[in-house]
PDB file of C-alpha atoms in Angstrom:
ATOM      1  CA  UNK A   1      69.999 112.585  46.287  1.00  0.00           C
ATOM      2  CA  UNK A   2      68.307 109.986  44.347  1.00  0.00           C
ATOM      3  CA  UNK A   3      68.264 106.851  45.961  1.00  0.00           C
ATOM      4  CA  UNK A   4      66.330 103.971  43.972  1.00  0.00           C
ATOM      5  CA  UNK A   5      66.356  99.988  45.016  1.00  0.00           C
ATOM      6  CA  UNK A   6      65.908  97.250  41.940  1.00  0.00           C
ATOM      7  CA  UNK A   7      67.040  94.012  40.954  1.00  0.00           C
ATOM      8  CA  UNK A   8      70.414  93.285  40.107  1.00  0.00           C
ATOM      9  CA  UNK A   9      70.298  92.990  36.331  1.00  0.00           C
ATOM     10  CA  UNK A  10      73.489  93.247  33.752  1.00  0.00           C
ATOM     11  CA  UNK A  11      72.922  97.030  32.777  1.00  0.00           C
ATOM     12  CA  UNK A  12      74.299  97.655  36.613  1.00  0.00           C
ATOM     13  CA  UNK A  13      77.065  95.149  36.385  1.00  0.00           C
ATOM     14  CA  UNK A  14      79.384  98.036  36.240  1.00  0.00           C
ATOM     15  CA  UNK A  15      78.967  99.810  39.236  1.00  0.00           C
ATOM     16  CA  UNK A  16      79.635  96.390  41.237  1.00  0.00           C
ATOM     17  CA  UNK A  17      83.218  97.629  40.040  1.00  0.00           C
ATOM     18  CA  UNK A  18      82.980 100.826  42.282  1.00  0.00           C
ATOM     19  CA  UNK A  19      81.638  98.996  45.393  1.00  0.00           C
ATOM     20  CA  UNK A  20      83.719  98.809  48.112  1.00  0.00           C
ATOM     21  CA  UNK A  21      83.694  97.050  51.595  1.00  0.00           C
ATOM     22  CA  UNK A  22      85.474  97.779  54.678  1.00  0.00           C
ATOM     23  CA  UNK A  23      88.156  95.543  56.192  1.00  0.00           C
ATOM     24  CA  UNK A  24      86.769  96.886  59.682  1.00  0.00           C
ATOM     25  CA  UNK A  25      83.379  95.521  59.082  1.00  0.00           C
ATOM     26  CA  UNK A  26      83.923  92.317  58.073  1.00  0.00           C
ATOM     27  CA  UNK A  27      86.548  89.385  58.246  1.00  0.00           C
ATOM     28  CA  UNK A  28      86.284  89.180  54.703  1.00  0.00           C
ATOM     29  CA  UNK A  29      85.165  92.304  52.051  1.00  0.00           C
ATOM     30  CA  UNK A  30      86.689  90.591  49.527  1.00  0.00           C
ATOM     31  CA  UNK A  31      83.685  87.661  49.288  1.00  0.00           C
ATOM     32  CA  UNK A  32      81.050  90.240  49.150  1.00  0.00           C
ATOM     33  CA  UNK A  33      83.051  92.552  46.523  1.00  0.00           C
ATOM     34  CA  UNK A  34      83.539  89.262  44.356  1.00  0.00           C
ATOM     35  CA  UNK A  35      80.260  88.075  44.839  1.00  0.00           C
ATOM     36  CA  UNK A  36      78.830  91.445  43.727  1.00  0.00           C
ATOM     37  CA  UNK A  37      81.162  91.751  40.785  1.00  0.00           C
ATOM     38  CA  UNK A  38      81.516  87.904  39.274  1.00  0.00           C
ATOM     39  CA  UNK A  39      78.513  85.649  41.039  1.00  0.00           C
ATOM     40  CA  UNK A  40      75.293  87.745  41.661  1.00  0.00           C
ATOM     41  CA  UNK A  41      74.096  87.392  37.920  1.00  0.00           C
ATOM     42  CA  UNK A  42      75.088  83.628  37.878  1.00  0.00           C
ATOM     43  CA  UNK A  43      73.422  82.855  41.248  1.00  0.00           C
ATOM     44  CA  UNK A  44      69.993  84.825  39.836  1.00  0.00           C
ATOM     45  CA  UNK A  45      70.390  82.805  36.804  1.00  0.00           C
ATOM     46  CA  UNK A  46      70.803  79.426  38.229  1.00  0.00           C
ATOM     47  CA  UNK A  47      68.016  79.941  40.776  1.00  0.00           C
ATOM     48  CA  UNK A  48      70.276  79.777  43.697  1.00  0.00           C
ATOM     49  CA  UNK A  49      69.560  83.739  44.950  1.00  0.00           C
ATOM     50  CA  UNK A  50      67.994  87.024  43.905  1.00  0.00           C
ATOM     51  CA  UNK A  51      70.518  90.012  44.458  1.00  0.00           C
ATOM     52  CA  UNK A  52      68.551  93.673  44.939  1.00  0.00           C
ATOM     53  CA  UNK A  53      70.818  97.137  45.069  1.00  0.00           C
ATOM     54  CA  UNK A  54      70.535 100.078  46.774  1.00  0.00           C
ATOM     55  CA  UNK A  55      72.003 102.418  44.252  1.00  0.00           C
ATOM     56  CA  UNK A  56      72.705 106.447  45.243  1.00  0.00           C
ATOM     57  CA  UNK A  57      71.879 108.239  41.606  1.00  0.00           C
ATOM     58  CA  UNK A  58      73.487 111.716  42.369  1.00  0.00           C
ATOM     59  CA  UNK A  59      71.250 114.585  41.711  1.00  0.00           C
ATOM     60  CA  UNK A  60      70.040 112.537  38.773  1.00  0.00           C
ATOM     61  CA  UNK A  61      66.221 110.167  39.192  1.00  0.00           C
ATOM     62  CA  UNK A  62      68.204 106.851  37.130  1.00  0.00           C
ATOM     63  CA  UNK A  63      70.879 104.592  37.400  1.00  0.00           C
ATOM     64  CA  UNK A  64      72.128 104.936  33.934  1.00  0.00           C
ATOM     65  CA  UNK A  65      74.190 108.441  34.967  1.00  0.00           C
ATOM     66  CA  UNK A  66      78.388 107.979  35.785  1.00  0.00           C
ATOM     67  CA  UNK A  67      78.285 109.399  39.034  1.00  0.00           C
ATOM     68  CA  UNK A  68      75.777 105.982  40.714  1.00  0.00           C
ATOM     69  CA  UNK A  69      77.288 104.185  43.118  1.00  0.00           C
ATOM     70  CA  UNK A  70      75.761 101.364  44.900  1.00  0.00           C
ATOM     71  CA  UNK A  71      75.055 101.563  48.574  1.00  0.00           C
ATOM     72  CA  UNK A  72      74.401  98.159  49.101  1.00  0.00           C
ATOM     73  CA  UNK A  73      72.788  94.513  48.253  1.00  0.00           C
ATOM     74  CA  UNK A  74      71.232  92.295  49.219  1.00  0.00           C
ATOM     75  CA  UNK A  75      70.989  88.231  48.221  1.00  0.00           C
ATOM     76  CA  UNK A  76      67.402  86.625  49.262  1.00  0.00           C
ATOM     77  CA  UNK A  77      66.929  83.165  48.730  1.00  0.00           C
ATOM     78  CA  UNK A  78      64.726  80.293  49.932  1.00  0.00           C
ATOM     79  CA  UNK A  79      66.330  78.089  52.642  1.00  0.00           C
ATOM     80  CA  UNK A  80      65.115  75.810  55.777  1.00  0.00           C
ATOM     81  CA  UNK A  81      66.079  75.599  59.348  1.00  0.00           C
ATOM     82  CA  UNK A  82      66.617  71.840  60.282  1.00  0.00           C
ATOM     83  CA  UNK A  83      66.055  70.230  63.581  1.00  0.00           C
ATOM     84  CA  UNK A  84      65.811  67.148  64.752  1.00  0.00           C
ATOM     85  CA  UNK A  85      63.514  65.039  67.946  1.00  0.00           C
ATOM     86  CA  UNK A  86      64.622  61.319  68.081  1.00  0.00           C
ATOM     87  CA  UNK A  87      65.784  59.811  65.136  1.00  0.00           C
ATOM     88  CA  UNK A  88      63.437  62.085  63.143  1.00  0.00           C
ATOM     89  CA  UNK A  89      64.828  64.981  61.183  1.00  0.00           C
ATOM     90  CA  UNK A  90      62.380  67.852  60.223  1.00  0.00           C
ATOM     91  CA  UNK A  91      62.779  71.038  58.334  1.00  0.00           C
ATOM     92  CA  UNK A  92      61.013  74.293  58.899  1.00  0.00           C
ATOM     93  CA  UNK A  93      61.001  76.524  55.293  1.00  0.00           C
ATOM     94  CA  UNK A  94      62.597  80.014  55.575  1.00  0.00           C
ATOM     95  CA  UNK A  95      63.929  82.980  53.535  1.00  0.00           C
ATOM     96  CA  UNK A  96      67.540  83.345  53.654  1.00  0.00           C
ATOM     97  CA  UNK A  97      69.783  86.708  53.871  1.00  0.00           C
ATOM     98  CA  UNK A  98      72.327  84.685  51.999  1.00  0.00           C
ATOM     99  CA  UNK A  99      74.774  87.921  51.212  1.00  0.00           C
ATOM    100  CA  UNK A 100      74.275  91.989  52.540  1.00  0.00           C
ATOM    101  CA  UNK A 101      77.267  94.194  52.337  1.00  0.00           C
ATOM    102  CA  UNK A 102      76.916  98.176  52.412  1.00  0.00           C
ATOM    103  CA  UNK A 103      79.798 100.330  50.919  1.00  0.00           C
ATOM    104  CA  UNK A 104      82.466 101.933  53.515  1.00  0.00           C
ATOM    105  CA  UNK A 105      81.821 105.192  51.835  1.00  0.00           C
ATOM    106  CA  UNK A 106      78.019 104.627  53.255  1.00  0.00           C
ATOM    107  CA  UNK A 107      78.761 102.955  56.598  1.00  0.00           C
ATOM    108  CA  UNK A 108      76.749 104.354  59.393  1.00  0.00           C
ATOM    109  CA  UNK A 109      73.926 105.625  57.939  1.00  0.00           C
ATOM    110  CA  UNK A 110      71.151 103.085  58.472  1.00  0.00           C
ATOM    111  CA  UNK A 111      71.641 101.783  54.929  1.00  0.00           C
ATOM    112  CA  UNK A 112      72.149  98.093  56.214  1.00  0.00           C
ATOM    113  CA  UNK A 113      69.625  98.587  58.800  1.00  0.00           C
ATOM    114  CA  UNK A 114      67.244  99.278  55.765  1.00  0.00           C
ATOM    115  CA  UNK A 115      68.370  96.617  53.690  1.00  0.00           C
ATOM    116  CA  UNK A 116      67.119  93.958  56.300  1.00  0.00           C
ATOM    117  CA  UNK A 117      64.239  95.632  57.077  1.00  0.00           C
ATOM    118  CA  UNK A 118      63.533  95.330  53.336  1.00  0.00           C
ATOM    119  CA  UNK A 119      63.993  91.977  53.646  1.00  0.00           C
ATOM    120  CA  UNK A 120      61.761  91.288  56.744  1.00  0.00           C
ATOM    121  CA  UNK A 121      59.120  93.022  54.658  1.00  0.00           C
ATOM    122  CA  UNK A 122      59.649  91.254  51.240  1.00  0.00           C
ATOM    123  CA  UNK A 123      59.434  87.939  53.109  1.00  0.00           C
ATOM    124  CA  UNK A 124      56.161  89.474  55.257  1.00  0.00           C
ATOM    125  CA  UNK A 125      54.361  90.080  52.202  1.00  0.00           C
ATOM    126  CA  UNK A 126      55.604  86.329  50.565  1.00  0.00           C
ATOM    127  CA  UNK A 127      54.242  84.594  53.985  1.00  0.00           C
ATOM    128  CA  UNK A 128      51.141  86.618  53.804  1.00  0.00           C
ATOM    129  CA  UNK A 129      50.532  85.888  49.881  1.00  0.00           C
ATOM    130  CA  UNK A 130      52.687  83.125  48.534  1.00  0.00           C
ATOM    131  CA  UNK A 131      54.434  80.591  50.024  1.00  0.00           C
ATOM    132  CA  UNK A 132      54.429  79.988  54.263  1.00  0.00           C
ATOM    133  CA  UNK A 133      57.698  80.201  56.359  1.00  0.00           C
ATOM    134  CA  UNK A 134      57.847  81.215  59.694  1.00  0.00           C
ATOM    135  CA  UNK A 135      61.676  82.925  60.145  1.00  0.00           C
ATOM    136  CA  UNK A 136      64.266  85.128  58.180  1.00  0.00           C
ATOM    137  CA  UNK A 137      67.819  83.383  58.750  1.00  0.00           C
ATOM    138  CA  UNK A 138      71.260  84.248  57.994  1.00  0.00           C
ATOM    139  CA  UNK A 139      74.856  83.548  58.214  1.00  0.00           C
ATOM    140  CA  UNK A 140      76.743  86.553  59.870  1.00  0.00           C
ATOM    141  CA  UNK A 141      80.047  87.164  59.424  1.00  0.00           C
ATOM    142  CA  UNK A 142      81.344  87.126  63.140  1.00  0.00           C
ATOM    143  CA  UNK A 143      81.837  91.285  63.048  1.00  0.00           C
ATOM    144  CA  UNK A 144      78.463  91.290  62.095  1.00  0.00           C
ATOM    145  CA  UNK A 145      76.420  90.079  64.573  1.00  0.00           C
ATOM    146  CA  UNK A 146      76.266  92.934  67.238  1.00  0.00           C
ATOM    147  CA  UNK A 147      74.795  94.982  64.160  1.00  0.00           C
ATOM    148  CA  UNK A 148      72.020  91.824  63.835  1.00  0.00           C
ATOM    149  CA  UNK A 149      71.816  91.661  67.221  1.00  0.00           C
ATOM    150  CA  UNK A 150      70.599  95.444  67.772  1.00  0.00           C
ATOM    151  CA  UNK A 151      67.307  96.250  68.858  1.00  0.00           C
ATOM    152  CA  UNK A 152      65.896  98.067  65.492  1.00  0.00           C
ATOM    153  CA  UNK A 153      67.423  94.790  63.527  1.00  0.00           C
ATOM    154  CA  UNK A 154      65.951  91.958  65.816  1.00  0.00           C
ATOM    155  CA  UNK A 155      68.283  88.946  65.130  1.00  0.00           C
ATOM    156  CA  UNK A 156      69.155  86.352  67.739  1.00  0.00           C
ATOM    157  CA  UNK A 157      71.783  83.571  67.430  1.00  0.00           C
ATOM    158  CA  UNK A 158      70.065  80.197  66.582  1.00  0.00           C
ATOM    159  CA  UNK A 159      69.868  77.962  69.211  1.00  0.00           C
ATOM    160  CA  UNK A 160      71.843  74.501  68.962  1.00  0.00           C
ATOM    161  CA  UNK A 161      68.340  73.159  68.952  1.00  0.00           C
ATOM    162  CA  UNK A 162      68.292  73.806  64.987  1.00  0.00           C
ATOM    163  CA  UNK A 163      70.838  73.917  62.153  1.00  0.00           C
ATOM    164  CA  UNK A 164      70.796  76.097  59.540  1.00  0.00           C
ATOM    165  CA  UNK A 165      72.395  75.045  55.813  1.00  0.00           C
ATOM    166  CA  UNK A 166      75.853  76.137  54.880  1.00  0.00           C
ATOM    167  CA  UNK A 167      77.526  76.952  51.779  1.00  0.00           C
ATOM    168  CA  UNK A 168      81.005  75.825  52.839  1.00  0.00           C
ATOM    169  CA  UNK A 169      82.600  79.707  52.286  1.00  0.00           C
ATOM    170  CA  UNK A 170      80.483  80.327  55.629  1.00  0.00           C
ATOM    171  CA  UNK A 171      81.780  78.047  58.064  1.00  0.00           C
ATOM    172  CA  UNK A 172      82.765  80.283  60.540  1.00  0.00           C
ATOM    173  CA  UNK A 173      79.748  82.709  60.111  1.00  0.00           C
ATOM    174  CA  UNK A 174      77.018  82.437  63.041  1.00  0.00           C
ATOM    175  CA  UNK A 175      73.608  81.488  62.496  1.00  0.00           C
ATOM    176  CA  UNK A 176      71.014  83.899  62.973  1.00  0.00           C
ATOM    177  CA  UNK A 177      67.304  84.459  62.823  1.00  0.00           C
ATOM    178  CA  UNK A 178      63.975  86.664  63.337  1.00  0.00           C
ATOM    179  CA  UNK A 179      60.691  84.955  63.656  1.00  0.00           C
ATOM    180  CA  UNK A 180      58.087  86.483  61.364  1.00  0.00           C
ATOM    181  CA  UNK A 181      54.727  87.780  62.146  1.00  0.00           C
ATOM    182  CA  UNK A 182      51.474  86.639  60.746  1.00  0.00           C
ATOM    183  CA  UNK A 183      49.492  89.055  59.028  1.00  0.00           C
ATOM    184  CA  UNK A 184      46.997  90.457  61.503  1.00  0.00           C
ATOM    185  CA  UNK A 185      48.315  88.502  64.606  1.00  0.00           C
ATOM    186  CA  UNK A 186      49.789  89.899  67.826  1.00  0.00           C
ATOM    187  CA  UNK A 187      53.308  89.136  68.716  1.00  0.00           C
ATOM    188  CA  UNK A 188      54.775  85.633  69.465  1.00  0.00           C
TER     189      UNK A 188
END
């Protein structure tokens, strides 16, 4: 199979069409199937969020053939954890999983597990390069977190200690996180 992973761009808009989540994953496939279809181009174009695919090409090397289907996206964007000691209020920057769904036809395969480590290493290589941040946060959907939580993923639930920004569709999601490590240092 010919699996490739690129930026969300309008010549792929149509296979959002054919992406599918399932009810059993999630309290609600319908977000990330209308997010995918009607709001990942807008988002990118606003600056709000960059949406990558996983895409599964067939037999064929390119996206452009009938039979690709994507596998799964992902939405990174730039975001802060927020805390507070007295009557001061501080922020600490992050990059945000702000949207990851995998296809039910491609459930249980690793493909999620991939996506995030994708993630971990995009925002690696920004911290090391670019622009500091010490943690990856998200918002998981509540049937989400024991796949966050697993060992080869590496989430834990944010402590009440900080708060993490919400976009009001994500109320009842629970705020995660994975601290980062620096380029050439030892574990935290």
């Amino acid at each position: 199979m010919g699996f490739s992973f690129q930026k969300m761009c309008k010549e792929y808009a149509g296979l959002a069409w054919k992406f599918h989540v399932s009810p059993a994953s999630c309290d609600n496939p319908g977000h990330y199937e209308e997010f995918l279809r009607l709001n990942a181009l807008s988002e990118q174009e606003a600056g709000r969020g960059v949406t990558h695919i996983l895409t599964d090409n067939g037999k064929h090397e390119d996206i452009s053939n009938k039979d690709s289907k994507i596998v799964g996206f992902i939405t990174l964007r730039a975001t802060s954890l927020a805390y507070s000691v007295g009557n001061n209020g501080y922020v600490m920057p992050a990059l945000e999983i702000a949207e990851l769904a995998v296809d039910r036809e491609y459930e249980g395969h690793g493909y999620g597990t991939q996506l995030v480590e994708i993630a971990i290493l995009i925002a690696t290589q920004l911290n090391d390069e670019v622009v500091g941040f010490q943690n990856v946060v998200l918002c998981a959907d509540p049937r989400a977190v024991g796949f966050y939580e697993r060992e080869n993923v590496g989430f834990a639930k944010l402590e009440d200690y900080y708060e993490v920004l919400r976009d009001g569709w994500n109320d009842s999601c629970i705020p995660m996180y994975i601290k980062l490590h620096k380029k050439g240092a030892g574990a935290e």
